[in-house]
Amino acid sequence: MRLHIPPSSITCFCSRVSSTLLGGFGRSWIIPSLFSEESPCAAGLAASLIRDSLVSFSKVVNGGDDGVVAGNRDRDSSSDSVVAVQRRENHINRENSDREREDSETVASTTSYGVGNGNVVATGITATSMAYLPQNIVLSELRHDAFEACTPSGPAESGLVSKWRPKDRMKTGCVALVLCLNISVDPPDVIKISPCARMECWIDPFSMAPQKALETIGKTLSFQYERWQPKAKYKIQLDPTVEEVKKLCTTCRKYAKSERVLFHYNGHGVPKPTANGEIWFFNRSYTQYIPLPISDLDSWLKTPSIYVFDCSAAGMIVNAFIELQDWTPSSSSSSGTSPRDCILLAACEAHETLPQSHEFPADVFTSCLTTPIKIALRWFCTRSLLHESLDNSLIDRIPGRQTDRKTLLGELNWIFTAVTDTIAWNVLPHDLFQRLFRQDLLVASLFRNFLLAERIMRSANCSPVSYPMLPPTHQHHMWDAWDMAAEICLSQLPTLLEDPNAEFQPSPFFTEQLTAFEVWLDHGSEHKKPPEQLPIVLQVLLSQCHRFRALVLLGRFLDMGPWAVDLALSVGIFPYVLKLLQTTTPELRQILVFIWTKILALDKSCQVDLVKDGGHTYFIRFLDSVEAYPEQRAMAAFVLTVIVDGHRKGQEACIEANLVNVCLKHLQGGSSPNDTQTEPLFLQWLCLCLGKLWEDFTEAQIIGLQANAPTVFSLLLSEPQPEVRASAVFALGTLLDVGFDSSRDGGDDERDDDEKVGAEISIVKSLLNVVSDGSPLVRAELAVALSRFAFGHNRHLKSIAAAYWKPQSNAVLSSLPSFTIRGSVSGYNTPNQYSQIGPLSRVGGGDNQSNSRDGRVSSGSPLATSGIMHGSPLSDDSSQHSDPGLLNDMITNGVTNHTTNTKPRQLDNALYSQCVSAMCTLAKDPSPRIASLGKRVLSIIGIEQVPTKSVKASGSVRSGEQSSSTANSLAGLARSSSWFDMNGGHLPLTFRTPPVSPPRPSYLTGIGMRRVCSLEFRPHLMDSGLADPLLGSPGVSGASERSFLPQSTIYNWSCSHFSKPLLTATDGSEEIMVRREEREKFALDHITKCQHSSGSNLHNPIARWDTKFETGAKTALLQPFSPIVVAADEGECIRIWNYEEATLVNSFSNHECPDKGISKLCLVNELDESLLLVASSDGNVRIWKDYTLRGKQKLVTAFSSIHGHRPGVRSVGAVVDWQQQSGFMFASGEISSTMVWDLDKEQLVSSIPLASDCSISALAASQVHGGQFAAGFVDGCVRLFDIRTPDGLVCVTRPHTRRVERVVGGIERVVGIGFQPGLDPAKIVSASQAGDIQFLDIRNQSDAYLTIDAHRGSLTALAIHRHAPLIASGSAKQLIKVFNLEGEQLGTIRYSPTFMAQKIGSVSCLAFHPYQILLAAGAADACVSIYADDISPPR
């Protein structure tokens, strides 16, 4: 999947994204525009916003500036291009994979036919590179990253990431205003200058009678505070006594209850506070100043509280309060209350006096806190060039309201709020910002205004103080932005006042700040300083004119990762985007869905808020809208999935909003013709959404069953994308009743029950069809679904499993694969001999039996165990010493009784047999994670897997004395709830009878199965006196046992897709492409050299490696771009060696299963990060990444490539080859067809009949013609296949027969086969065990045009160079011969004996380097030698 951006798509709000980044599907996919066609202006704006950020990326991809579309077009045309490009590209994407294959094949075939003998120099470098260097990459999706190692987590549960939420929202409920002015009497410690600051609350106290002035000032102050908190209760005390203050405080606390109380103290008419922290009031006759300690005030007001002290030396009070706080925590902590929530704002430091300059009001601190715009503009005008044209009277007449952002006053207030919020956000620690600026509206306003007070009062050498203390902010550069915005606004003021009809021009402040934010987005990252404009973006969401652009930029920011989402949430974005869901503006819908996707990918707890505000309906409407693109609707489906995930209120709300039918409608292929149902991400999330909606919610399950959901989902099980298939399996699994839903009543009528049973049968049959799916993701979900079924039908499945102990008289049961199932009666292993009769042979009733995907299990499956399948002594009936009939009667009775009294009802026995068989298949899965899941499922029905050893039995075992060591020495016999364990239990006599003779030895080489009385996971119930260990009834509700069921991982895993960046390419994409280009250049240079090379000197040994393999090197390959050789032995131990440095790079075992045998090693994606494909002889394929890093190899995927082999065959003998060009892997062996697997889809795409009774012994895929492969058979036939032809077969020839008729049979077997070098698809080389090498041209089917008698009756290996005209053959007689394509022998490589004169083994494998003249040869003596064409010092 090369990253590719067509120039036309740069204008979209999208970039084509490598699916390795996104974990998306197919080759790549587009994030569509986050705006709608209805808004051309918005579209043009977004296109221009995004254009610059994509310039650099497009240069990388397109190699220059050509990729950038000019952004100066008019907005309408820009919008049209966006819509057109998207429609076209969405269509292109759907056919992407097929088109890529066809293109490569077309180029290859048009340049290839008619070429001569293969010594070809390509006429066009493009054609050669297309044919020889495939552009596709497989197995590089998100799901291949670490499937085995870990399970990605989904959105965090509430509380994990909810740190951004204010811990507890608070309100200031009561405000106490205390003014000690004593107008006309100055306090004794103050000497005033003249002229002096006199204004209090913008009123001159000497302009009226003192008492009237005092009352007017009090009322004005109350009015100024009400602007910030209108709902609070306001109480005023003018020149009070201490008793009045006490009464005021106690009244306020009583009224406010647990809410915050504000205490405002103006002490301009009393002395400064004392060093002990006392503030002054009056006596009743106003003849004395009475001190009040801050501790008393604190004890009356209690907490939470906020104090404002506007007086000289106010810092004294703060210092005293801090000391008080230091003394009192011990008492508060002992009473168990939380730390005291007290906030203080003071006008100046302890040693400072308030400014007296007449340019300020006397209460400048109070003015800053309560009328910030007025004082800020007055202060600014005296320092600006405007002071000549503006006086204070004009500023007092600014038109508009502070709450109306379209007026001059409203705009100034809005800008001021944004500036102060931004300064606080950038300067304060985040938890302090949350507490002071997001918890309480009044506190937030006061602190924003406090920042202004610090700026203005510091200019008068006065420093306001706060507790908690804030860092200095008076020189923050955002104040410059405020000054500029104020100047621009004020410059319009005279005109607006002269002409009432003049239109106010808004300030460019917000536009410029958004541009600054956009610049940060282009260059910023997680590791750089966060964007300081984030609070401004939040403010801009309030404005309709800026809202769309702000949302688009916010979306880009959130896309940068979870850290960005957390940052945006902590700045307070959540209530804004929640409120926006109530808007109906169409162009906002797509970007809002995107933003909510990002938020919920981080924090699941938002589901509660969405349901509470009815936000789910917004997303259901969007999901159902035809005009939105499927990728965007997938995001809406994701949001809805999170809403219903484990949230009953969310599930109920979505059921009411008809979500089930909406999802099913789109899964079936919606109503509109352009509704692209092939978008896999959309299908995946529709499945997950329904699955989460049905999970443990019976009402929703019934709605789904009534809407025929199982049928809809069964069709999705053959979708090309594994993620879609896995999600469909998950959804089907949630429809299965686990049997312990507490909400259902017991009175369902019979008809409902029949429907439920019918639905369950259809669901289980659908699920059984994916047992052999190629993707571990799908099989893992199948195991989870089957565990739910096993839990609900525990009894019946246990009885079926128990019936396998019986002699094989029952044809229904005799078809189970040969697991050794441990009987809890006699302690013997009594497996059934494998047979292919009975309903188990086919899953799915009347399907065509030759259909390779009918899920049948045969002896070729991973279940089959070689020892027991062919008449081992254990298959004899006599090994059962207890009375099977008695046991069977008990089981049957138990089942009958159980069925009549309790649910679930019994289904068809054949279906149960197929389920047990499927569970056994999963327990022997090549993927360790799925195998462990499969074993957990089996343990639910009482089957446990134990390792068995092939050893002879020694001595007899006395009854009741079976020690663990003895048990281990007996094959398959491990301690379980057998007669020994039950000996002391309260069980019937028949269950305690010990065996009459020792068990026979087992010849089982694999894994045995034993019966355990798991009793629904409660082995300790063995002692509870139950009569029947198999059918003991569950004593407790199933809910407590839920934890024992394997849990689905597809949802959490899928969520991680949305946490990753969706709009930008990975940083590493450029490096990947540079490395790819280097490798392509290297390959093309060396291909040319190879094509001109004679290879006549290919006998110089340059390295020799003793692999230390016990059974010799069975197969080997050379890496194309590093001096690495990979080898494997029969025991599937893989070793990697650096032949230049002569060092072992890595060594690991392919798997831990007992059945060993290697078939083939292949490199997948060899031009990129190559993967190692290891095919075992049983047909299991495992693919590894990082295999050259010692101990760090990771299993990418694993699956069984061969299903259903011929009866009576001992082993599969798999032969496998890989074709990068098409992405196909071909597998065959002792079966009647060749399986064609698409590794990109991880799916069996075709099963081509062999048209022969013989099996394939050698297989080779063409490396230049997609879909072509040649097969050599054990009878000497050679067939060429092409999957593009109707029946797959192109032609048949039998070159290896006539020449060897006189030789004893079996030697005509084809040992090696391959396509000749070059682009000619018609020329094949084939070698038989008899030693003859045949050169075939399939255009002339009659005879081989060239025959070489290379080795008489001893040919063991054949290698054909991919590009050079060279062939090498190996012999059992320790020699290798090299030929050219004309049949001339170029040389012989003899294994020279070592100085110890040891006998050297025969040649077991040969492999050429893909692009160099290098040959690796492995021998039975475990040595691997490497030979080169040019002479270099040997190693």
mmCIF file of C-alpha atoms in Angstrom, residues 833-1016:
data_model
loop_
_atom_site.group_PDB
_atom_site.id
_atom_site.type_symbol
_atom_site.label_atom_id
_atom_site.label_comp_id
_atom_site.label_asym_id
_atom_site.label_seq_id
_atom_site.Cartn_x
_atom_site.Cartn_y
_atom_site.Cartn_z
ATOM 1 C CA GLN A 833 -11.348 -43.711 15.766
ATOM 2 C CA TYR A 834 -11.802 -40.991 13.235
ATOM 3 C CA SER A 835 -14.492 -41.455 10.637
ATOM 4 C CA GLN A 836 -16.185 -39.099 8.281
ATOM 5 C CA ILE A 837 -19.743 -40.168 8.719
ATOM 6 C CA GLY A 838 -22.598 -38.572 10.545
ATOM 7 C CA PRO A 839 -23.838 -35.042 10.619
ATOM 8 C CA LEU A 840 -20.532 -33.722 11.835
ATOM 9 C CA SER A 841 -18.939 -34.185 8.464
ATOM 10 C CA ARG A 842 -20.650 -31.115 7.170
ATOM 11 C CA VAL A 843 -21.549 -27.929 8.911
ATOM 12 C CA GLY A 844 -24.455 -26.329 7.224
ATOM 13 C CA GLY A 845 -26.715 -29.156 6.111
ATOM 14 C CA GLY A 846 -27.220 -29.297 2.401
ATOM 15 C CA ASP A 847 -24.103 -27.459 1.296
ATOM 16 C CA ASN A 848 -22.090 -28.943 -1.500
ATOM 17 C CA GLN A 849 -19.620 -31.247 0.178
ATOM 18 C CA SER A 850 -16.806 -30.197 -2.107
ATOM 19 C CA ASN A 851 -17.183 -26.609 -0.990
ATOM 20 C CA SER A 852 -13.936 -25.841 0.739
ATOM 21 C CA ARG A 853 -15.545 -23.477 3.192
ATOM 22 C CA ASP A 854 -18.338 -25.674 4.498
ATOM 23 C CA GLY A 855 -16.480 -25.898 7.770
ATOM 24 C CA ARG A 856 -16.182 -29.651 7.833
ATOM 25 C CA VAL A 857 -13.553 -31.101 10.044
ATOM 26 C CA SER A 858 -11.453 -33.889 8.665
ATOM 27 C CA SER A 859 -8.417 -35.807 9.697
ATOM 28 C CA GLY A 860 -6.372 -33.142 7.994
ATOM 29 C CA SER A 861 -7.497 -30.564 10.465
ATOM 30 C CA PRO A 862 -5.156 -29.440 13.195
ATOM 31 C CA LEU A 863 -7.206 -31.645 15.495
ATOM 32 C CA ALA A 864 -6.142 -34.893 13.983
ATOM 33 C CA THR A 865 -3.550 -36.704 15.991
ATOM 34 C CA SER A 866 -1.439 -39.070 14.013
ATOM 35 C CA GLY A 867 -1.080 -41.795 16.594
ATOM 36 C CA ILE A 868 -4.648 -42.430 17.403
ATOM 37 C CA MET A 869 -6.228 -42.084 14.028
ATOM 38 C CA HIS A 870 -5.004 -45.276 12.562
ATOM 39 C CA GLY A 871 -6.238 -48.000 14.826
ATOM 40 C CA SER A 872 -4.200 -47.443 17.939
ATOM 41 C CA PRO A 873 -4.909 -49.902 20.745
ATOM 42 C CA LEU A 874 -6.802 -47.205 22.561
ATOM 43 C CA SER A 875 -9.537 -47.173 19.988
ATOM 44 C CA ASP A 876 -10.505 -50.632 21.117
ATOM 45 C CA ASP A 877 -13.840 -50.847 22.890
ATOM 46 C CA SER A 878 -12.494 -53.059 25.631
ATOM 47 C CA SER A 879 -10.568 -50.233 27.194
ATOM 48 C CA GLN A 880 -13.775 -49.031 28.808
ATOM 49 C CA HIS A 881 -14.125 -51.016 31.993
ATOM 50 C CA SER A 882 -17.139 -49.446 33.582
ATOM 51 C CA ASP A 883 -20.675 -49.741 32.369
ATOM 52 C CA PRO A 884 -21.158 -47.162 29.644
ATOM 53 C CA GLY A 885 -24.856 -47.911 29.385
ATOM 54 C CA LEU A 886 -25.450 -47.065 33.019
ATOM 55 C CA LEU A 887 -23.557 -43.844 32.652
ATOM 56 C CA ASN A 888 -25.416 -43.020 29.476
ATOM 57 C CA ASP A 889 -28.777 -43.613 31.144
ATOM 58 C CA MET A 890 -27.831 -41.297 33.948
ATOM 59 C CA ILE A 891 -26.728 -38.622 31.517
ATOM 60 C CA THR A 892 -29.826 -38.936 29.391
ATOM 61 C CA ASN A 893 -32.108 -38.789 32.415
ATOM 62 C CA GLY A 894 -30.269 -35.789 33.715
ATOM 63 C CA VAL A 895 -30.630 -33.994 30.408
ATOM 64 C CA THR A 896 -34.301 -34.848 30.145
ATOM 65 C CA ASN A 897 -35.107 -33.639 33.617
ATOM 66 C CA HIS A 898 -33.097 -30.550 33.046
ATOM 67 C CA THR A 899 -34.788 -29.763 29.766
ATOM 68 C CA THR A 900 -38.278 -30.030 31.117
ATOM 69 C CA ASN A 901 -37.660 -27.702 34.016
ATOM 70 C CA THR A 902 -35.234 -25.019 32.938
ATOM 71 C CA LYS A 903 -34.066 -23.088 29.972
ATOM 72 C CA PRO A 904 -32.360 -23.190 27.556
ATOM 73 C CA ARG A 905 -34.204 -25.751 25.527
ATOM 74 C CA GLN A 906 -32.256 -28.537 23.964
ATOM 75 C CA LEU A 907 -31.243 -28.095 20.359
ATOM 76 C CA ASP A 908 -30.395 -30.769 17.818
ATOM 77 C CA ASN A 909 -27.673 -33.200 18.973
ATOM 78 C CA ALA A 910 -25.911 -32.933 15.614
ATOM 79 C CA LEU A 911 -25.571 -29.182 16.134
ATOM 80 C CA TYR A 912 -24.083 -29.761 19.571
ATOM 81 C CA SER A 913 -21.632 -32.235 18.035
ATOM 82 C CA GLN A 914 -20.583 -29.665 15.462
ATOM 83 C CA CYS A 915 -20.113 -27.097 18.237
ATOM 84 C CA VAL A 916 -17.914 -29.429 20.285
ATOM 85 C CA SER A 917 -15.924 -30.151 17.132
ATOM 86 C CA ALA A 918 -15.521 -26.411 16.443
ATOM 87 C CA MET A 919 -14.381 -25.837 20.025
ATOM 88 C CA CYS A 920 -11.786 -28.580 19.643
ATOM 89 C CA THR A 921 -10.600 -27.008 16.395
ATOM 90 C CA LEU A 922 -10.138 -23.669 18.157
ATOM 91 C CA ALA A 923 -8.280 -25.358 21.030
ATOM 92 C CA LYS A 924 -5.673 -26.556 18.523
ATOM 93 C CA ASP A 925 -5.505 -23.274 16.600
ATOM 94 C CA PRO A 926 -2.079 -22.278 15.262
ATOM 95 C CA SER A 927 -2.468 -18.913 17.018
ATOM 96 C CA PRO A 928 -1.539 -19.368 20.698
ATOM 97 C CA ARG A 929 -4.008 -16.729 21.823
ATOM 98 C CA ILE A 930 -6.917 -18.413 20.081
ATOM 99 C CA ALA A 931 -5.803 -21.841 21.241
ATOM 100 C CA SER A 932 -5.930 -20.613 24.833
ATOM 101 C CA LEU A 933 -9.387 -19.126 24.213
ATOM 102 C CA GLY A 934 -10.476 -22.439 22.696
ATOM 103 C CA LYS A 935 -9.260 -24.325 25.759
ATOM 104 C CA ARG A 936 -11.229 -21.974 27.998
ATOM 105 C CA VAL A 937 -14.347 -22.680 25.942
ATOM 106 C CA LEU A 938 -13.753 -26.432 26.263
ATOM 107 C CA SER A 939 -13.321 -26.094 30.015
ATOM 108 C CA ILE A 940 -16.865 -24.672 30.146
ATOM 109 C CA ILE A 941 -18.191 -27.997 28.872
ATOM 110 C CA GLY A 942 -15.856 -29.973 31.082
ATOM 111 C CA ILE A 943 -13.018 -30.868 28.716
ATOM 112 C CA GLU A 944 -9.523 -29.958 29.751
ATOM 113 C CA GLN A 945 -6.374 -30.296 27.726
ATOM 114 C CA VAL A 946 -3.367 -32.051 29.196
ATOM 115 C CA PRO A 947 0.019 -32.830 27.649
ATOM 116 C CA THR A 948 0.542 -36.496 26.838
ATOM 117 C CA LYS A 949 3.731 -38.414 26.282
ATOM 118 C CA SER A 950 4.372 -41.558 24.283
ATOM 119 C CA VAL A 951 5.827 -43.788 26.956
ATOM 120 C CA LYS A 952 5.324 -47.382 27.933
ATOM 121 C CA ALA A 953 3.260 -48.109 30.994
ATOM 122 C CA SER A 954 5.335 -49.508 33.794
ATOM 123 C CA GLY A 955 3.755 -51.537 36.561
ATOM 124 C CA SER A 956 0.218 -51.277 37.750
ATOM 125 C CA VAL A 957 -1.519 -48.540 39.643
ATOM 126 C CA ARG A 958 -3.206 -49.491 42.860
ATOM 127 C CA SER A 959 -6.662 -48.130 43.301
ATOM 128 C CA GLY A 960 -6.801 -44.840 45.142
ATOM 129 C CA GLU A 961 -3.022 -44.393 45.071
ATOM 130 C CA GLN A 962 -2.395 -42.759 41.772
ATOM 131 C CA SER A 963 0.471 -40.390 42.382
ATOM 132 C CA SER A 964 1.134 -37.453 40.119
ATOM 133 C CA SER A 965 4.398 -38.958 38.916
ATOM 134 C CA THR A 966 2.702 -42.178 37.956
ATOM 135 C CA ALA A 967 -0.030 -40.219 36.291
ATOM 136 C CA ASN A 968 2.480 -38.305 34.240
ATOM 137 C CA SER A 969 4.190 -41.474 33.178
ATOM 138 C CA LEU A 970 0.955 -42.769 31.747
ATOM 139 C CA ALA A 971 -0.006 -41.262 28.469
ATOM 140 C CA GLY A 972 -2.759 -38.737 28.734
ATOM 141 C CA LEU A 973 -3.479 -39.661 32.326
ATOM 142 C CA ALA A 974 -3.245 -36.615 34.518
ATOM 143 C CA ARG A 975 -4.993 -35.956 37.787
ATOM 144 C CA SER A 976 -8.462 -34.678 37.242
ATOM 145 C CA SER A 977 -11.838 -35.263 38.791
ATOM 146 C CA SER A 978 -11.496 -38.954 37.987
ATOM 147 C CA TRP A 979 -12.348 -41.870 40.300
ATOM 148 C CA PHE A 980 -9.276 -41.038 42.373
ATOM 149 C CA ASP A 981 -10.321 -37.464 43.049
ATOM 150 C CA MET A 982 -13.861 -38.508 43.773
ATOM 151 C CA ASN A 983 -12.926 -41.354 46.038
ATOM 152 C CA GLY A 984 -13.820 -39.509 49.189
ATOM 153 C CA GLY A 985 -16.776 -37.648 47.746
ATOM 154 C CA HIS A 986 -20.477 -38.287 48.274
ATOM 155 C CA LEU A 987 -20.914 -40.068 44.965
ATOM 156 C CA PRO A 988 -22.788 -43.210 43.895
ATOM 157 C CA LEU A 989 -20.928 -46.489 44.062
ATOM 158 C CA THR A 990 -20.496 -46.726 40.297
ATOM 159 C CA PHE A 991 -18.474 -43.512 40.295
ATOM 160 C CA ARG A 992 -16.082 -44.760 42.939
ATOM 161 C CA THR A 993 -15.239 -48.058 41.317
ATOM 162 C CA PRO A 994 -11.526 -48.190 40.560
ATOM 163 C CA PRO A 995 -10.298 -49.749 37.327
ATOM 164 C CA VAL A 996 -9.866 -53.502 37.387
ATOM 165 C CA SER A 997 -6.619 -53.417 35.479
ATOM 166 C CA PRO A 998 -4.028 -50.788 34.721
ATOM 167 C CA PRO A 999 -4.728 -48.486 31.778
ATOM 168 C CA ARG A 1000 -3.097 -49.355 28.501
ATOM 169 C CA PRO A 1001 -0.311 -47.210 27.090
ATOM 170 C CA SER A 1002 -1.294 -44.524 24.650
ATOM 171 C CA TYR A 1003 0.465 -44.034 21.370
ATOM 172 C CA LEU A 1004 -0.860 -40.527 21.222
ATOM 173 C CA THR A 1005 1.787 -38.030 20.218
ATOM 174 C CA GLY A 1006 -0.309 -34.931 20.454
ATOM 175 C CA ILE A 1007 -2.330 -33.212 23.082
ATOM 176 C CA GLY A 1008 -4.800 -35.331 24.973
ATOM 177 C CA MET A 1009 -8.146 -34.113 26.180
ATOM 178 C CA ARG A 1010 -9.555 -35.064 29.503
ATOM 179 C CA ARG A 1011 -12.996 -34.722 30.994
ATOM 180 C CA VAL A 1012 -13.096 -32.602 34.074
ATOM 181 C CA CYS A 1013 -16.116 -32.067 36.219
ATOM 182 C CA SER A 1014 -15.914 -28.339 35.980
ATOM 183 C CA LEU A 1015 -19.505 -27.954 37.170
ATOM 184 C CA GLU A 1016 -19.854 -24.564 35.571
#
